[in-house]
C-alpha positions as a LaTeX table, in Angstrom:
\begin{tabular}{lrrr}
\hline
Residue & $x$ (\AA) & $y$ (\AA) & $z$ (\AA) \\
\hline
Trp1 & 89.23 & 129.18 & 47.41 \\
Pro2 & 91.20 & 129.13 & 44.36 \\
Glu3 & 90.43 & 125.69 & 42.40 \\
Gln4 & 93.88 & 125.29 & 41.94 \\
Val5 & 94.82 & 125.21 & 45.70 \\
Lys6 & 91.98 & 122.87 & 46.29 \\
Gln7 & 93.21 & 120.47 & 43.35 \\
Met8 & 96.76 & 120.52 & 44.74 \\
Gln9 & 95.52 & 119.74 & 48.26 \\
Arg10 & 93.40 & 116.68 & 46.66 \\
Asn11 & 96.41 & 115.49 & 44.71 \\
Trp12 & 98.32 & 115.53 & 47.84 \\
Ile13 & 96.05 & 113.33 & 49.74 \\
Gly14 & 95.79 & 111.09 & 46.80 \\
Arg15 & 92.45 & 109.36 & 47.35 \\
Ser16 & 92.03 & 106.57 & 45.11 \\
Ser17 & 89.14 & 103.93 & 44.96 \\
Gly18 & 90.36 & 100.58 & 43.28 \\
Val19 & 91.15 & 97.09 & 43.85 \\
Glu20 & 93.87 & 95.40 & 46.04 \\
Phe21 & 94.68 & 92.02 & 45.08 \\
Val22 & 97.65 & 89.33 & 45.15 \\
Leu23 & 99.13 & 87.84 & 42.18 \\
Pro24 & 100.03 & 84.36 & 43.61 \\
Tyr25 & 103.64 & 83.30 & 43.78 \\
Ala26 & 104.54 & 80.38 & 41.25 \\
Ala27 & 105.42 & 77.48 & 43.00 \\
Glu28 & 109.21 & 77.62 & 42.57 \\
Thr29 & 109.06 & 81.46 & 43.63 \\
Ala30 & 107.01 & 80.55 & 46.71 \\
Arg31 & 109.52 & 78.11 & 47.81 \\
Arg32 & 112.39 & 80.57 & 47.35 \\
Met33 & 110.81 & 83.49 & 49.14 \\
Asn34 & 109.57 & 81.41 & 52.18 \\
Asp35 & 108.08 & 84.59 & 53.46 \\
Gly36 & 104.84 & 83.47 & 54.70 \\
Lys37 & 103.22 & 85.46 & 52.06 \\
Gln38 & 100.90 & 84.11 & 49.31 \\
Gly39 & 102.18 & 86.49 & 46.52 \\
Leu40 & 102.75 & 89.78 & 45.29 \\
Lys41 & 100.45 & 92.54 & 46.26 \\
Val42 & 99.27 & 95.08 & 43.89 \\
Phe43 & 96.88 & 97.96 & 43.82 \\
Thr44 & 94.87 & 99.31 & 40.87 \\
Thr45 & 92.54 & 101.97 & 39.70 \\
Arg46 & 91.62 & 99.94 & 36.41 \\
Ala47 & 90.74 & 96.42 & 37.63 \\
Asp48 & 88.75 & 96.47 & 34.29 \\
Thr49 & 92.07 & 95.86 & 32.54 \\
Val50 & 93.30 & 93.09 & 35.03 \\
Met51 & 92.80 & 90.30 & 32.18 \\
Gly52 & 95.46 & 92.28 & 29.93 \\
Ile53 & 98.42 & 91.54 & 32.48 \\
Thr54 & 101.39 & 90.43 & 30.80 \\
Phe55 & 104.31 & 91.04 & 33.24 \\
Ala56 & 104.56 & 92.33 & 36.88 \\
Ala57 & 107.29 & 95.18 & 37.77 \\
Val58 & 108.75 & 95.98 & 41.32 \\
Ala59 & 110.65 & 98.59 & 42.95 \\
Ala60 & 114.38 & 98.08 & 43.47 \\
Glu61 & 113.70 & 97.90 & 47.08 \\
His62 & 111.24 & 95.15 & 47.08 \\
Pro63 & 111.96 & 91.78 & 48.82 \\
Leu64 & 111.31 & 90.20 & 45.62 \\
Ala65 & 114.05 & 92.13 & 43.96 \\
Thr66 & 116.16 & 91.71 & 46.66 \\
Glu67 & 116.02 & 87.65 & 46.78 \\
Ala68 & 116.47 & 87.71 & 43.02 \\
Ala69 & 119.61 & 89.71 & 43.16 \\
Lys70 & 121.25 & 87.18 & 45.25 \\
Gly71 & 123.94 & 85.44 & 43.20 \\
Asn72 & 122.81 & 87.72 & 40.30 \\
Ala73 & 125.72 & 90.39 & 39.82 \\
Lys74 & 123.98 & 91.98 & 36.56 \\
Leu75 & 120.41 & 92.37 & 38.45 \\
Ala76 & 122.21 & 93.57 & 41.49 \\
Ala77 & 124.02 & 96.43 & 39.76 \\
Phe78 & 120.79 & 97.35 & 38.06 \\
Ile79 & 119.18 & 97.70 & 41.20 \\
Glu80 & 121.78 & 99.74 & 42.81 \\
Glu81 & 121.38 & 102.18 & 39.54 \\
Cys82 & 117.72 & 102.32 & 40.13 \\
Gln83 & 118.10 & 103.33 & 43.94 \\
Gln84 & 120.44 & 105.96 & 42.66 \\
Gly85 & 117.81 & 107.58 & 40.63 \\
Gly86 & 115.10 & 110.17 & 41.27 \\
Val87 & 111.76 & 109.27 & 43.15 \\
Gln88 & 109.66 & 112.17 & 42.25 \\
Glu89 & 106.77 & 111.27 & 39.96 \\
Ala90 & 107.61 & 114.17 & 37.67 \\
Glu91 & 111.11 & 112.63 & 37.00 \\
Leu92 & 109.36 & 109.08 & 36.79 \\
Ala93 & 107.08 & 110.25 & 34.07 \\
Thr94 & 109.80 & 111.58 & 31.60 \\
Met95 & 112.62 & 108.96 & 32.27 \\
Glu96 & 113.42 & 106.38 & 30.22 \\
Lys97 & 112.01 & 103.22 & 31.40 \\
Lys98 & 114.45 & 100.66 & 31.97 \\
Gly99 & 114.09 & 96.86 & 33.64 \\
Met100 & 115.64 & 93.64 & 34.26 \\
Pro101 & 113.81 & 90.24 & 34.70 \\
Thr102 & 114.04 & 88.77 & 38.07 \\
Gly103 & 113.65 & 84.95 & 36.87 \\
Leu104 & 110.86 & 84.88 & 39.72 \\
Phe105 & 107.22 & 84.20 & 38.61 \\
Val106 & 103.59 & 84.94 & 39.79 \\
Arg107 & 100.42 & 83.70 & 38.45 \\
His108 & 97.35 & 85.42 & 37.42 \\
Pro109 & 94.72 & 85.44 & 39.93 \\
Leu110 & 91.67 & 84.65 & 37.36 \\
Thr111 & 93.58 & 82.25 & 34.90 \\
Gly112 & 96.43 & 80.84 & 36.48 \\
Gln113 & 98.80 & 82.35 & 33.67 \\
Arg114 & 102.52 & 82.49 & 34.82 \\
Ile115 & 103.64 & 86.02 & 34.78 \\
Glu116 & 107.25 & 86.94 & 34.77 \\
Val117 & 108.49 & 89.61 & 37.76 \\
Trp118 & 110.73 & 92.27 & 36.37 \\
Val119 & 112.45 & 95.17 & 38.25 \\
Gly120 & 111.53 & 98.34 & 36.73 \\
Asn121 & 112.92 & 101.72 & 37.57 \\
Tyr122 & 109.38 & 103.30 & 37.25 \\
Val123 & 107.94 & 101.64 & 40.11 \\
Leu124 & 107.98 & 103.33 & 43.62 \\
Met125 & 108.55 & 101.43 & 46.71 \\
Ala126 & 106.71 & 104.11 & 48.62 \\
Tyr127 & 103.61 & 103.95 & 46.26 \\
Gly128 & 101.23 & 101.05 & 47.16 \\
Glu129 & 103.34 & 97.87 & 47.90 \\
Gly130 & 105.94 & 98.68 & 45.86 \\
Ala131 & 104.59 & 96.26 & 43.00 \\
Val132 & 102.45 & 97.06 & 39.77 \\
Met133 & 100.68 & 94.73 & 37.70 \\
Gly134 & 101.91 & 95.38 & 34.13 \\
Val135 & 99.12 & 96.13 & 31.67 \\
Pro136 & 100.88 & 97.61 & 28.82 \\
Gly137 & 97.73 & 97.54 & 26.56 \\
His138 & 96.26 & 100.43 & 28.56 \\
Asp139 & 98.98 & 102.03 & 30.68 \\
Glu140 & 101.44 & 104.43 & 28.96 \\
Arg141 & 104.38 & 103.48 & 31.45 \\
Asp142 & 103.83 & 99.87 & 30.94 \\
Phe143 & 103.53 & 100.25 & 27.06 \\
Ala144 & 106.88 & 102.23 & 26.64 \\
Phe145 & 108.39 & 99.22 & 28.95 \\
Ala146 & 107.00 & 96.36 & 26.94 \\
Lys147 & 107.63 & 97.95 & 23.71 \\
Lys148 & 111.39 & 98.49 & 24.77 \\
Tyr149 & 111.72 & 94.75 & 26.18 \\
Gly150 & 109.70 & 92.96 & 23.79 \\
Leu151 & 106.90 & 91.91 & 26.12 \\
Pro152 & 103.38 & 90.97 & 25.25 \\
Ile153 & 100.89 & 94.02 & 24.57 \\
Glu154 & 97.22 & 92.74 & 24.85 \\
Gln155 & 94.18 & 95.07 & 24.07 \\
Val156 & 91.49 & 94.26 & 26.65 \\
Ile157 & 89.53 & 97.54 & 26.55 \\
Asp158 & 87.45 & 98.58 & 23.42 \\
Val159 & 86.26 & 102.34 & 23.05 \\
Pro160 & 83.71 & 102.54 & 20.32 \\
Gly161 & 84.98 & 104.26 & 17.01 \\
Lys162 & 88.52 & 104.12 & 17.84 \\
His163 & 91.17 & 101.87 & 16.29 \\
Tyr164 & 93.76 & 99.98 & 18.31 \\
Ser165 & 96.96 & 99.61 & 17.24 \\
Leu166 & 100.58 & 98.21 & 18.72 \\
Asp167 & 102.50 & 100.94 & 16.83 \\
Ala168 & 102.64 & 103.77 & 19.16 \\
Trp169 & 100.92 & 104.83 & 22.29 \\
Gln170 & 97.55 & 106.79 & 21.98 \\
Pro171 & 96.07 & 108.68 & 24.92 \\
Trp172 & 92.47 & 106.84 & 24.44 \\
Tyr173 & 94.10 & 103.61 & 25.11 \\
Ala174 & 93.72 & 104.57 & 28.78 \\
Glu175 & 90.27 & 105.58 & 28.79 \\
His176 & 87.11 & 103.89 & 29.85 \\
Gly177 & 85.27 & 101.44 & 27.42 \\
Phe178 & 84.12 & 98.02 & 27.21 \\
Cys179 & 85.77 & 94.49 & 27.87 \\
Ile180 & 87.35 & 92.66 & 25.04 \\
Asn181 & 89.40 & 89.47 & 25.14 \\
Ser182 & 88.54 & 89.18 & 28.75 \\
Gly183 & 86.69 & 85.82 & 28.88 \\
Lys184 & 83.40 & 86.16 & 30.88 \\
Tyr185 & 83.83 & 89.81 & 31.40 \\
Asp186 & 83.55 & 90.67 & 27.55 \\
Gly187 & 81.16 & 93.40 & 26.94 \\
Leu188 & 81.03 & 94.70 & 30.32 \\
Asp189 & 81.62 & 98.56 & 30.83 \\
Phe190 & 84.18 & 100.14 & 33.42 \\
Glu191 & 81.91 & 99.87 & 36.54 \\
Arg192 & 80.28 & 96.73 & 36.01 \\
Ser193 & 83.51 & 94.94 & 35.01 \\
Val194 & 85.21 & 96.25 & 38.24 \\
Asp195 & 82.31 & 95.09 & 40.39 \\
Ala196 & 82.81 & 91.75 & 38.70 \\
Ile197 & 86.46 & 91.24 & 38.64 \\
Ala198 & 86.67 & 92.44 & 42.25 \\
Ala199 & 83.92 & 89.98 & 43.31 \\
Asp200 & 85.84 & 87.18 & 41.71 \\
Leu201 & 88.95 & 88.06 & 43.39 \\
Lys202 & 87.48 & 88.16 & 46.48 \\
Ala203 & 85.55 & 85.00 & 46.27 \\
Gln204 & 89.00 & 83.31 & 45.62 \\
Gly205 & 90.59 & 85.08 & 48.46 \\
Phe206 & 93.05 & 87.16 & 46.27 \\
Gly207 & 91.72 & 90.70 & 46.76 \\
Glu208 & 88.68 & 92.86 & 47.32 \\
Lys209 & 87.67 & 96.79 & 46.57 \\
Gln210 & 89.74 & 99.14 & 48.33 \\
Val211 & 90.20 & 102.89 & 49.19 \\
Thr212 & 93.88 & 104.00 & 49.44 \\
Trp213 & 95.14 & 107.45 & 50.01 \\
Arg214 & 98.95 & 108.65 & 49.32 \\
Leu215 & 99.26 & 111.29 & 52.14 \\
Arg216 & 102.54 & 110.91 & 53.68 \\
Asp217 & 102.99 & 110.42 & 57.22 \\
Trp218 & 103.63 & 113.95 & 58.90 \\
Gly219 & 107.28 & 113.93 & 60.86 \\
Ile220 & 106.94 & 116.93 & 63.24 \\
Ser221 & 110.31 & 116.30 & 65.22 \\
Arg222 & 113.13 & 118.62 & 64.12 \\
Gln223 & 116.83 & 117.97 & 65.64 \\
Arg224 & 117.43 & 121.68 & 66.30 \\
Tyr225 & 116.90 & 124.68 & 68.98 \\
Trp226 & 114.34 & 126.96 & 67.32 \\
Gly227 & 111.01 & 124.70 & 67.59 \\
Cys228 & 108.32 & 124.22 & 70.46 \\
Pro229 & 110.01 & 121.78 & 72.93 \\
Ile230 & 108.47 & 118.22 & 73.27 \\
Pro231 & 107.31 & 117.54 & 76.73 \\
Ile232 & 108.55 & 114.31 & 77.11 \\
Val233 & 111.14 & 112.84 & 79.63 \\
His234 & 113.17 & 109.65 & 79.09 \\
Cys235 & 113.64 & 107.49 & 82.17 \\
Ala236 & 115.89 & 104.32 & 82.14 \\
Arg237 & 112.84 & 102.81 & 84.39 \\
Cys238 & 109.89 & 104.18 & 83.31 \\
Gly239 & 110.43 & 104.92 & 79.61 \\
Asp240 & 109.12 & 108.02 & 78.16 \\
Val241 & 107.17 & 109.81 & 80.45 \\
Pro242 & 105.19 & 113.23 & 79.73 \\
Val243 & 106.07 & 116.16 & 81.55 \\
Ala244 & 103.74 & 116.90 & 84.51 \\
Gln245 & 100.90 & 119.39 & 83.99 \\
Asp246 & 102.16 & 121.62 & 86.70 \\
Gln247 & 105.46 & 121.97 & 85.01 \\
Leu248 & 104.31 & 123.11 & 81.69 \\
Pro249 & 105.34 & 124.84 & 79.57 \\
Val250 & 108.86 & 123.52 & 78.98 \\
Leu251 & 110.70 & 126.64 & 78.23 \\
Leu252 & 113.93 & 126.64 & 76.24 \\
Pro253 & 117.05 & 128.64 & 77.42 \\
Glu254 & 117.39 & 131.79 & 75.75 \\
Asp255 & 121.36 & 131.93 & 75.50 \\
Cys256 & 121.52 & 128.62 & 73.53 \\
Val257 & 123.50 & 129.49 & 70.26 \\
Pro258 & 123.68 & 126.81 & 67.59 \\
Asp259 & 127.22 & 126.31 & 66.31 \\
Gly260 & 126.48 & 124.08 & 63.34 \\
Ser261 & 127.58 & 120.94 & 65.17 \\
Gly262 & 124.15 & 119.40 & 65.95 \\
Asn263 & 121.18 & 120.26 & 68.31 \\
Pro264 & 122.83 & 122.67 & 71.10 \\
Leu265 & 120.02 & 121.60 & 73.44 \\
Ser266 & 121.67 & 118.22 & 74.00 \\
Lys267 & 124.87 & 119.94 & 75.07 \\
Arg268 & 123.01 & 121.78 & 77.64 \\
Ala269 & 123.20 & 119.81 & 80.92 \\
Asp270 & 120.95 & 122.43 & 82.72 \\
Phe271 & 118.17 & 121.67 & 80.17 \\
Val272 & 118.76 & 117.74 & 79.57 \\
Asn273 & 119.25 & 116.81 & 83.24 \\
Thr274 & 115.83 & 116.63 & 85.08 \\
Ala275 & 113.97 & 113.95 & 87.38 \\
Cys276 & 111.46 & 111.55 & 86.05 \\
Pro277 & 107.69 & 113.15 & 86.80 \\
Lys278 & 106.68 & 109.33 & 87.81 \\
Cys279 & 109.49 & 107.86 & 89.82 \\
Gly280 & 111.64 & 110.86 & 90.65 \\
Asn281 & 114.97 & 109.23 & 89.32 \\
Pro282 & 117.44 & 111.15 & 87.47 \\
Ala283 & 116.28 & 111.47 & 83.56 \\
Gln284 & 116.83 & 113.49 & 80.16 \\
Arg285 & 114.60 & 115.70 & 78.73 \\
Glu286 & 113.73 & 115.24 & 75.19 \\
Thr287 & 115.82 & 117.50 & 72.97 \\
Asp288 & 114.27 & 117.48 & 69.71 \\
Thr289 & 111.72 & 120.27 & 69.15 \\
Met290 & 108.48 & 120.49 & 67.18 \\
Asp291 & 108.55 & 121.17 & 63.45 \\
Thr292 & 107.44 & 125.02 & 63.09 \\
Phe293 & 104.46 & 123.86 & 61.14 \\
Val294 & 102.83 & 122.72 & 64.17 \\
Asp295 & 102.75 & 126.57 & 65.47 \\
Ser296 & 101.59 & 127.69 & 61.87 \\
Ser297 & 98.75 & 125.20 & 61.93 \\
Trp298 & 96.74 & 126.67 & 64.60 \\
Tyr299 & 98.30 & 130.32 & 65.75 \\
Phe300 & 95.50 & 131.98 & 64.28 \\
Leu301 & 93.09 & 130.23 & 66.67 \\
Arg302 & 95.39 & 131.38 & 69.49 \\
Tyr303 & 94.90 & 135.00 & 68.68 \\
Ala304 & 91.32 & 134.73 & 69.75 \\
Cys305 & 92.37 & 134.29 & 73.35 \\
Ala306 & 95.97 & 134.80 & 73.81 \\
Asp307 & 95.91 & 135.29 & 77.53 \\
Gln308 & 94.41 & 131.62 & 78.13 \\
Asp309 & 96.74 & 130.01 & 80.35 \\
Lys310 & 94.71 & 126.75 & 81.03 \\
Ser311 & 94.14 & 125.39 & 77.69 \\
Met312 & 94.89 & 125.81 & 74.24 \\
Val313 & 91.65 & 127.84 & 73.32 \\
Asp314 & 88.57 & 128.83 & 74.83 \\
Glu315 & 84.89 & 129.63 & 74.01 \\
Arg316 & 86.20 & 133.16 & 72.51 \\
Val317 & 87.59 & 131.40 & 69.65 \\
Asn318 & 84.10 & 130.34 & 68.20 \\
Tyr319 & 83.11 & 133.86 & 68.35 \\
Trp320 & 86.20 & 135.33 & 66.36 \\
Leu321 & 86.88 & 132.43 & 63.98 \\
Pro322 & 86.74 & 131.27 & 61.19 \\
Val323 & 89.08 & 134.01 & 59.50 \\
Asp324 & 86.88 & 135.82 & 57.08 \\
Gln325 & 89.95 & 136.62 & 54.60 \\
Tyr326 & 93.09 & 134.91 & 54.47 \\
Ile327 & 96.16 & 136.15 & 52.12 \\
Gly328 & 98.98 & 133.24 & 51.63 \\
Gly329 & 101.12 & 132.22 & 49.19 \\
Ile330 & 100.48 & 129.22 & 46.87 \\
Glu331 & 103.53 & 127.66 & 47.77 \\
His332 & 101.75 & 126.76 & 51.21 \\
Ala333 & 98.94 & 125.07 & 49.47 \\
Ile334 & 99.91 & 121.37 & 50.41 \\
Leu335 & 101.64 & 122.31 & 53.63 \\
His336 & 100.40 & 125.23 & 55.96 \\
Leu337 & 97.24 & 125.71 & 54.13 \\
Leu338 & 96.38 & 122.06 & 54.06 \\
Tyr339 & 97.54 & 120.85 & 57.70 \\
Ser340 & 95.91 & 123.97 & 59.05 \\
Arg341 & 92.71 & 122.33 & 57.78 \\
Phe342 & 93.56 & 119.18 & 59.47 \\
Trp343 & 94.65 & 120.63 & 62.78 \\
Thr344 & 91.41 & 122.56 & 62.88 \\
Lys345 & 89.28 & 119.57 & 62.32 \\
Val346 & 91.08 & 117.49 & 65.05 \\
Met347 & 90.51 & 120.39 & 67.46 \\
Arg348 & 86.82 & 120.13 & 66.51 \\
Asp349 & 86.91 & 116.56 & 66.92 \\
Thr350 & 88.31 & 116.75 & 70.53 \\
Gly351 & 85.77 & 119.16 & 71.37 \\
Gln352 & 88.13 & 122.32 & 71.83 \\
Leu353 & 86.09 & 124.16 & 68.91 \\
Gln354 & 83.08 & 124.16 & 66.67 \\
Leu355 & 84.81 & 125.17 & 63.37 \\
Asp356 & 84.88 & 122.94 & 60.46 \\
Glu357 & 87.29 & 125.13 & 58.42 \\
Pro358 & 89.77 & 127.75 & 59.44 \\
Phe359 & 89.76 & 130.36 & 56.98 \\
Thr360 & 86.43 & 131.19 & 54.66 \\
Arg361 & 88.10 & 132.78 & 51.95 \\
Leu362 & 91.77 & 132.51 & 50.42 \\
Leu363 & 93.74 & 135.05 & 48.33 \\
Thr364 & 96.83 & 133.93 & 46.83 \\
Gln365 & 99.56 & 136.76 & 46.16 \\
Gly366 & 100.04 & 137.20 & 42.50 \\
Met367 & 96.24 & 136.79 & 41.62 \\
Val368 & 95.48 & 140.18 & 42.59 \\
Leu369 & 94.42 & 141.94 & 39.10 \\
Asn370 & 94.01 & 145.85 & 38.55 \\
\hline
\end{tabular}
């Protein structure tokens, strides 16, 4: 497969090895929050820089931001402004970093130092817990934020042969090196400092090493007519009940015409009204349909046994598959091409086929040279 496609898939899955830990609430913040949580949870892939935390930043939607905005019209207006902005990472990387202090504080888990919590427009609620540790000495976004608002910037990583300056951000500030200005961790390289800091956080009950993924949940439901029916019946007595095996497949009416006013299936009494497969009482058929990505994730498997009417596939799929050469646009890299791989592995794990991968070779249009 083209390396570019594989890298796009790696980025979409977003596997990160790091440390998840808590910045404990300061006493007055704990009393104000009263939410049963011990503090602000953050995740970092750079635990070696933890001793350089000088502030914390939360997303506009974070509970700390919501609490701080009570009775603070200026902060409430800023939070509303943040919520109107973009949430794509490409936008966040280039947008002006803006923030406002919340007046709430947490404590450094290893030093006990008070740390002010800010609302930052560059923090996403969808990433991690919607909060980040502010290490401006070694993170470009935090550096820009700290320079703008006059927050402390501390160098805690030294790269031999490089001279650190607060005048302007340099890419090497984010490189791995050796801990300095970090107390007992001074002199440790990246791996040893991460191990030591993670061990101390765990010993104090504040956190531990963690592997996270940024892969989003897959919503397969569509409120429209032209997808595969979802074989569920909604019964007032029994709840959501699967359609009986002998009543499958559920067939869509072929004379259903969308008119732009919603899912036309919901207006078809002859489709919606049915009997509960469990108790026999009147019930309603599900009118949402499955996203067409459900079809495209395994259609190639069905070609091998299109006449099979008892199961999804049969043993013929192991003879004909995997596909030797697949041609598809790179625009499908993180959707169809990736979810076809996921789907194949699920069917493998459930014993329906023996394949590990659906397509042996991939050619994306536009890469052919003559």
